[in-house]
Amino acid sequence: MTHVENLVGSRGVSEEWPAWTPSSLIERLADTGITAAWSHQVVAADLAYTGNNVIIATGTASGKSLAFLLPCAAAVTDGGTVLYLAPTKALAADQLRALEELLPSPMVAASYDGDTPGPDRAWIRSNADYVLTNPDMLHRAILGRHTAWSSFLRRLRYVVIDEAHHYRGVFGSHVAQIIRRLRRVCERHHGRPTFILASATTAEPAESASRLTGLPVRAVTADASPRGALSFAMIEPELTDQVGEKGAPLRRTATAEAADLLAGLVAEKVRTLAFVRSRQGAEIVALSAQRALRDGKAHELARSVAAYRAGYLAADRRQLERDLRSGELMGLAATNALELGVDITGLDAVLVTGWPGTLASLWQQAGRAGRGGSDAFAAFIARDDPLDTYLVHHPEAVFGRSVESTVLDPDNPYVLGPHLCAAASELPLTEADLPVFGPAAEAVLADLVDRKLLRKRPRGWFWARRDRACDLADIRGSGGPPVQIVDTDTGQLLGTVDEAAAHGTVHEGAVYLHQGQAHVVDTLDLDEGVALVRAADPEYSTWARDVTEIEIIATEREQDWGDQATVYFGDVRVTRQVVAYLKRDVRTGAVLGERPLELPERVLRSRAVWWTVGQEIEERLRGEGVELRGAAHAAEHAAIGLLPLFATCDRWDIGGVSTALHADTGRLTVFVYDGHEGGAGFAERGYAAARAWLTATQEAIATCECLDGCPSCIQSPKCGNGNEPLSKAGALRLLEEVLARA
Ligand SMILES: [Zn+2]
Ligand SMILES: [Zn+2]
């Protein structure tokens, strides 16, 4: 255990309802036992009521829904309409249920999604006051038919964007453009809605909300809701005798540690939920905990530990909830699938096994412990990688002010182009519209005209084809025809993965997880766009390795750190090739072997952050015997591992290249680039947070207790060079010099 944070409970600060709250809503709230608001709800509601776009970024279960319901109910009472957007259909359905209890009759709330039957759609368009939908429907079904929505849009007073932190990366960039199209269409119908966003706590919520909507947004972040005390432990599994690549020491796996803790807590009758990344992992944790209990003093409790699988039927889930509540079940190991769809209350403890992707998810999971005001325990168990290692040694990154910000890049031309086509097909685009779509719009329009997608006429730009323009944008993919993943045994389509990601995730021999169930890929046919897989329970996981070259196309920004170190941001061309994959034991993490692959090169136009050092530093380091290539390479690996702390990306969304001498800079250079066509905003965020990011990178390497480098600091499981050469001491000296005048 590296740290315990004791988070004190609070009683909450309540306030009277705003004077403008409809009395019928106050009555209905009183019926459900709610008689006052928390002060942050009132602040946010008042801002929205007076016409300010606002984002409420507070903790789990802090009553964000009520905060936006107050002004929305007032608007509907006054003859206005509300459009509510959720990232998933399921979430919109949950909202609708809650809303139906509270919305004063005869006001009508309805969900409008892919399952809504045709005849209902027309009725909803002309009668609903409060429409719940998702960005996909807005993009494909609502904006293109805006004239049919004219009366709804004319009266539109609020657009609610719930769970706004989900709109990140390429998907977030698409949604940002859909919102710009919505704003333009509303304007045409004389509707001028105010935007209300709800989000988990992140850094710079006002800035990300403003990027998403294209409008100025005020943030409400002070959380005045009550909560119980929480003891939160940070745990780093110990080093073992196992060795990995190049003889690096390996830590005990996070799942083995989680199983022991789960058994120990259950033996003390502490009701515990353990979150594990894969279904296979969840099953290993549950089985090992049962075994430990059976062999110990509390053997009668072995039966009260279970694993939860995604894909359970609703009835099974309800049974599970009942068993946990009654104490029949004391311990549960579950995948993140449990985050949605199961209502578990009365837990005493939560274990989070490995970084769940974002700080928002970490708190969402930990927030399950001790609801209802009772005190609780949570633990984060580090996996063997640089980010997890950094966190257990720097608890302030978790418990201090959040540095993670929701990152998106609406100006990405690959995203913008299809939405300009869709916009032109909704209403011809005019010069006056251009500022709505941002500074890149003009250049992208010219390109669309050249490609005969749009036609320029005196009155503006028109959609030049007969098919549907909205089909050009695949908002949940990242462009290119997707590869279909098909189960050979059942013929069932398990899912799709975009072509760019296919090389690294569904190559021959890859282990592919579908809803926590492992599959092994038999063949990948890139011409046909199909990967054939079969269900299996291999004892190993696979990691693709690629080799990468990078060219600088244009430098957009730069900052000098003294006269010997410079950090840049700009456009790059990346050539990548997946060349092999590594097999690792799921239980111990030990490397079992490496297999070569034959896949074609892929060229990616993207954006990168890079830094260089001058001659003086190079000579000084060389004089000290530092091997520059190994130093740069090690710094690159660790920096990639740490970027997800600052930008909401996965380590797989980004890549890196390092060299002691790059042809374009003529110097030692380390690049970190966005792995998506056109970029996704991650590298840009890295540039903006460069000082803090590289400082964290250096600290992560410095605090690792290994001698020459290990997976917790500088080794990367996806390194195309087989983690050669790497120099831990060299990376520390290099980063020290780079940061010396930062
Ligand atoms: Zn290490
Ligand atoms: Zn590498």
XYZ file of C-alpha atoms in Angstrom, residues 160-447:
288
model
C -29.226 19.321 -22.611
C -25.991 17.393 -23.277
C -25.746 14.722 -20.590
C -22.568 12.739 -19.758
C -20.663 15.266 -21.861
C -17.286 13.737 -20.946
C -18.167 10.831 -23.273
C -17.816 13.151 -26.252
C -14.053 12.920 -26.657
C -11.520 12.040 -29.331
C -12.798 11.494 -32.873
C -16.354 10.714 -31.722
C -16.409 13.945 -29.686
C -15.156 15.884 -32.700
C -18.028 14.525 -34.815
C -20.575 15.409 -32.132
C -19.132 18.932 -31.941
C -19.876 19.372 -35.665
C -23.379 17.900 -35.299
C -24.058 20.490 -32.596
C -22.860 23.260 -34.919
C -25.282 21.975 -37.580
C -28.053 21.976 -34.987
C -27.287 25.572 -34.031
C -27.467 26.675 -37.666
C -30.740 24.871 -38.315
C -32.269 26.316 -35.103
C -31.276 29.792 -36.180
C -33.137 29.287 -39.464
C -36.278 28.433 -37.488
C -35.694 31.381 -35.122
C -34.890 29.114 -32.171
C -32.035 30.235 -29.910
C -31.542 27.488 -27.336
C -29.340 27.718 -24.266
C -26.977 24.742 -23.813
C -26.769 22.881 -20.499
C -24.063 20.238 -20.197
C -23.591 17.693 -17.423
C -20.244 15.994 -16.987
C -18.084 14.069 -14.565
C -15.404 16.174 -12.905
C -12.562 17.005 -15.306
C -9.948 19.704 -15.723
C -11.089 22.775 -17.694
C -14.766 21.817 -18.064
C -15.733 25.254 -19.429
C -13.064 25.027 -22.119
C -14.047 21.521 -23.302
C -17.749 22.422 -23.231
C -16.999 25.447 -25.313
C -15.060 23.336 -27.810
C -17.968 20.904 -28.005
C -20.672 23.530 -28.553
C -18.650 26.310 -30.201
C -20.149 28.758 -27.695
C -18.973 30.424 -24.483
C -19.912 28.209 -21.519
C -19.780 28.863 -17.739
C -18.768 26.036 -15.399
C -20.284 25.002 -12.062
C -17.857 22.731 -10.205
C -18.466 23.223 -6.456
C -20.267 20.080 -5.264
C -22.661 20.737 -2.368
C -24.246 17.268 -2.151
C -23.801 15.145 1.006
C -21.601 12.063 1.146
C -20.152 9.529 3.611
C -16.461 9.282 4.462
C -14.294 7.197 2.137
C -10.876 5.657 2.815
C -9.148 5.232 -0.522
C -6.017 3.065 -0.704
C -3.436 2.977 -3.519
C -1.865 -0.437 -3.946
C 1.200 -1.472 -5.940
C 1.700 -5.254 -6.250
C 5.169 -6.442 -5.266
C 7.969 -7.489 -7.595
C 8.178 -11.250 -8.109
C 10.894 -13.650 -9.226
C 9.247 -13.829 -12.667
C 11.165 -12.157 -15.452
C 9.850 -10.600 -18.635
C 11.515 -9.137 -21.733
C 15.266 -8.558 -21.435
C 15.174 -10.080 -17.953
C 13.070 -7.209 -16.553
C 11.529 -7.940 -13.155
C 7.738 -8.441 -13.213
C 5.244 -7.433 -10.579
C 2.547 -9.669 -9.219
C -0.509 -9.194 -11.438
C -3.227 -6.792 -10.366
C -5.827 -9.562 -10.687
C -3.949 -11.834 -8.217
C -3.755 -8.931 -5.787
C -7.464 -8.142 -6.274
C -8.428 -11.782 -5.590
C -6.537 -11.775 -2.265
C -8.066 -8.494 -1.185
C -11.543 -9.625 -2.187
C -11.181 -12.832 -0.147
C -9.788 -10.928 2.830
C -12.591 -8.382 2.820
C -15.318 -11.011 2.397
C -13.821 -13.009 5.288
C -14.373 -9.881 7.417
C -17.959 -9.666 6.109
C -17.254 -6.512 4.121
C -19.499 -6.403 1.043
C -17.114 -5.834 -1.835
C -17.283 -5.244 -5.567
C -14.100 -5.727 -7.620
C -13.904 -4.116 -11.079
C -11.663 -6.052 -13.480
C -10.911 -5.141 -17.112
C -11.902 -8.406 -18.872
C -14.444 -11.108 -18.235
C -11.678 -13.656 -18.125
C -9.929 -11.551 -15.487
C -13.163 -11.211 -13.494
C -13.580 -14.977 -13.504
C -9.998 -15.547 -12.394
C -10.494 -13.078 -9.533
C -13.748 -14.721 -8.379
C -12.322 -18.272 -8.594
C -9.101 -17.400 -6.794
C -11.010 -15.573 -4.045
C -13.316 -18.590 -3.590
C -10.287 -20.872 -3.366
C -8.586 -18.627 -0.809
C -11.744 -18.575 1.338
C -12.215 -22.337 1.095
C -8.651 -22.920 2.247
C -8.913 -20.383 5.051
C -10.930 -19.971 8.216
C -14.036 -18.567 6.560
C -14.595 -21.514 4.205
C -18.396 -21.255 4.507
C -18.154 -17.854 2.796
C -16.627 -19.253 -0.415
C -20.096 -19.630 -1.877
C -20.879 -15.964 -1.368
C -18.385 -14.840 -4.018
C -19.390 -14.682 -7.693
C -18.361 -13.269 -11.040
C -20.671 -11.028 -13.018
C -20.782 -11.445 -16.792
C -21.922 -8.932 -19.340
C -24.954 -10.154 -21.256
C -26.906 -11.259 -18.182
C -30.653 -11.026 -18.635
C -32.553 -8.378 -16.712
C -34.057 -11.012 -14.382
C -30.591 -12.370 -13.506
C -29.389 -8.880 -12.802
C -32.305 -8.136 -10.464
C -31.580 -11.406 -8.613
C -27.956 -10.388 -8.240
C -28.950 -7.004 -6.873
C -31.245 -8.704 -4.340
C -28.551 -11.192 -3.269
C -26.052 -8.412 -2.709
C -28.555 -6.390 -0.723
C -29.560 -9.356 1.447
C -25.956 -10.395 2.116
C -26.394 -13.758 0.377
C -23.637 -12.477 -1.892
C -20.691 -10.760 -0.178
C -18.190 -10.453 -2.990
C -18.557 -9.822 -6.703
C -15.951 -9.561 -9.444
C -17.289 -7.715 -12.470
C -16.195 -6.123 -15.725
C -16.907 -2.485 -16.421
C -20.176 -3.612 -18.016
C -21.591 -3.344 -14.527
C -21.070 0.394 -14.582
C -24.304 0.669 -16.536
C -27.491 -1.177 -15.976
C -27.176 -2.594 -12.462
C -28.371 -0.714 -9.456
C -26.189 -1.861 -6.597
C -26.480 -0.080 -3.292
C -25.195 -0.840 0.144
C -21.663 -1.863 -0.809
C -18.948 -1.377 1.800
C -15.948 -1.566 -0.495
C -14.914 -1.245 -4.150
C -11.672 -2.502 -5.705
C -10.561 -0.981 -8.999
C -8.128 -3.311 -10.761
C -6.024 -1.259 -13.160
C -6.688 2.206 -14.539
C -10.223 2.220 -15.972
C -9.330 4.681 -18.735
C -10.289 7.990 -17.220
C -10.412 9.638 -13.830
C -14.143 10.084 -14.390
C -14.560 6.280 -14.630
C -12.372 5.724 -11.581
C -14.626 7.927 -9.476
C -17.747 6.425 -11.000
C -16.552 2.977 -9.901
C -15.257 4.036 -6.482
C -18.445 6.060 -5.990
C -20.399 2.794 -5.762
C -19.002 2.236 -2.262
C -21.029 3.470 0.667
C -23.921 5.136 -1.039
C -26.652 6.282 1.294
C -24.232 8.234 3.459
C -22.411 5.347 5.167
C -18.612 5.237 5.382
C -16.767 3.078 2.897
C -13.482 1.760 1.537
C -12.041 1.835 -1.974
C -8.741 0.668 -3.417
C -6.939 1.202 -6.686
C -4.653 -1.706 -7.618
C -1.930 -0.800 -10.121
C -1.186 -2.900 -13.160
C 2.362 -3.211 -14.435
C 2.515 -0.103 -16.624
C 3.849 3.465 -16.363
C 0.554 5.260 -15.757
C -0.656 2.959 -12.963
C 2.785 3.075 -11.385
C 2.853 6.847 -11.517
C -0.570 7.094 -9.881
C 0.220 4.889 -6.884
C 3.289 7.036 -6.208
C 1.558 10.347 -6.943
C -1.805 10.152 -5.244
C -2.215 13.907 -5.724
C -2.885 13.134 -9.400
C -6.005 11.257 -8.297
C -7.035 13.190 -5.201
C -5.798 16.672 -6.060
C -7.132 18.961 -8.733
C -7.940 16.987 -11.857
C -5.473 17.434 -14.718
C -7.394 15.213 -17.137
C -9.355 17.192 -19.669
C -11.924 16.013 -22.185
C -10.132 16.315 -25.495
C -11.622 16.733 -28.956
C -10.660 18.485 -32.170
C -13.648 19.758 -34.186
C -11.318 21.376 -36.750
C -9.978 18.031 -37.970
C -10.616 18.332 -41.748
C -11.453 14.613 -42.009
C -14.273 15.183 -39.533
C -15.308 18.630 -40.737
C -15.641 17.738 -44.460
C -18.521 15.252 -44.192
C -20.397 17.544 -41.794
C -20.082 20.518 -44.152
C -21.634 18.285 -46.847
C -24.431 17.281 -44.486
C -24.955 20.921 -43.492
C -25.125 22.000 -47.147
C -27.732 19.335 -47.838
C -29.794 20.561 -44.863
C -29.626 24.199 -45.969
C -27.271 25.687 -48.586
C -24.152 27.017 -46.867
C -23.457 30.731 -47.086
C -20.434 32.883 -46.254
C -22.263 33.959 -43.106
C -22.370 30.343 -41.894
C -18.624 29.813 -42.043
C -17.722 31.187 -38.594
C -20.058 28.565 -37.034
C -17.883 25.778 -38.447
C -14.555 27.259 -37.403
C -11.397 28.578 -39.037
C -10.743 25.449 -41.138
C -14.117 25.615 -42.927
C -13.114 27.749 -45.907
C -10.180 25.564 -47.008
C -12.176 22.372 -46.507
C -15.071 23.777 -48.591
C -12.749 24.511 -51.512
C -11.530 20.924 -51.359
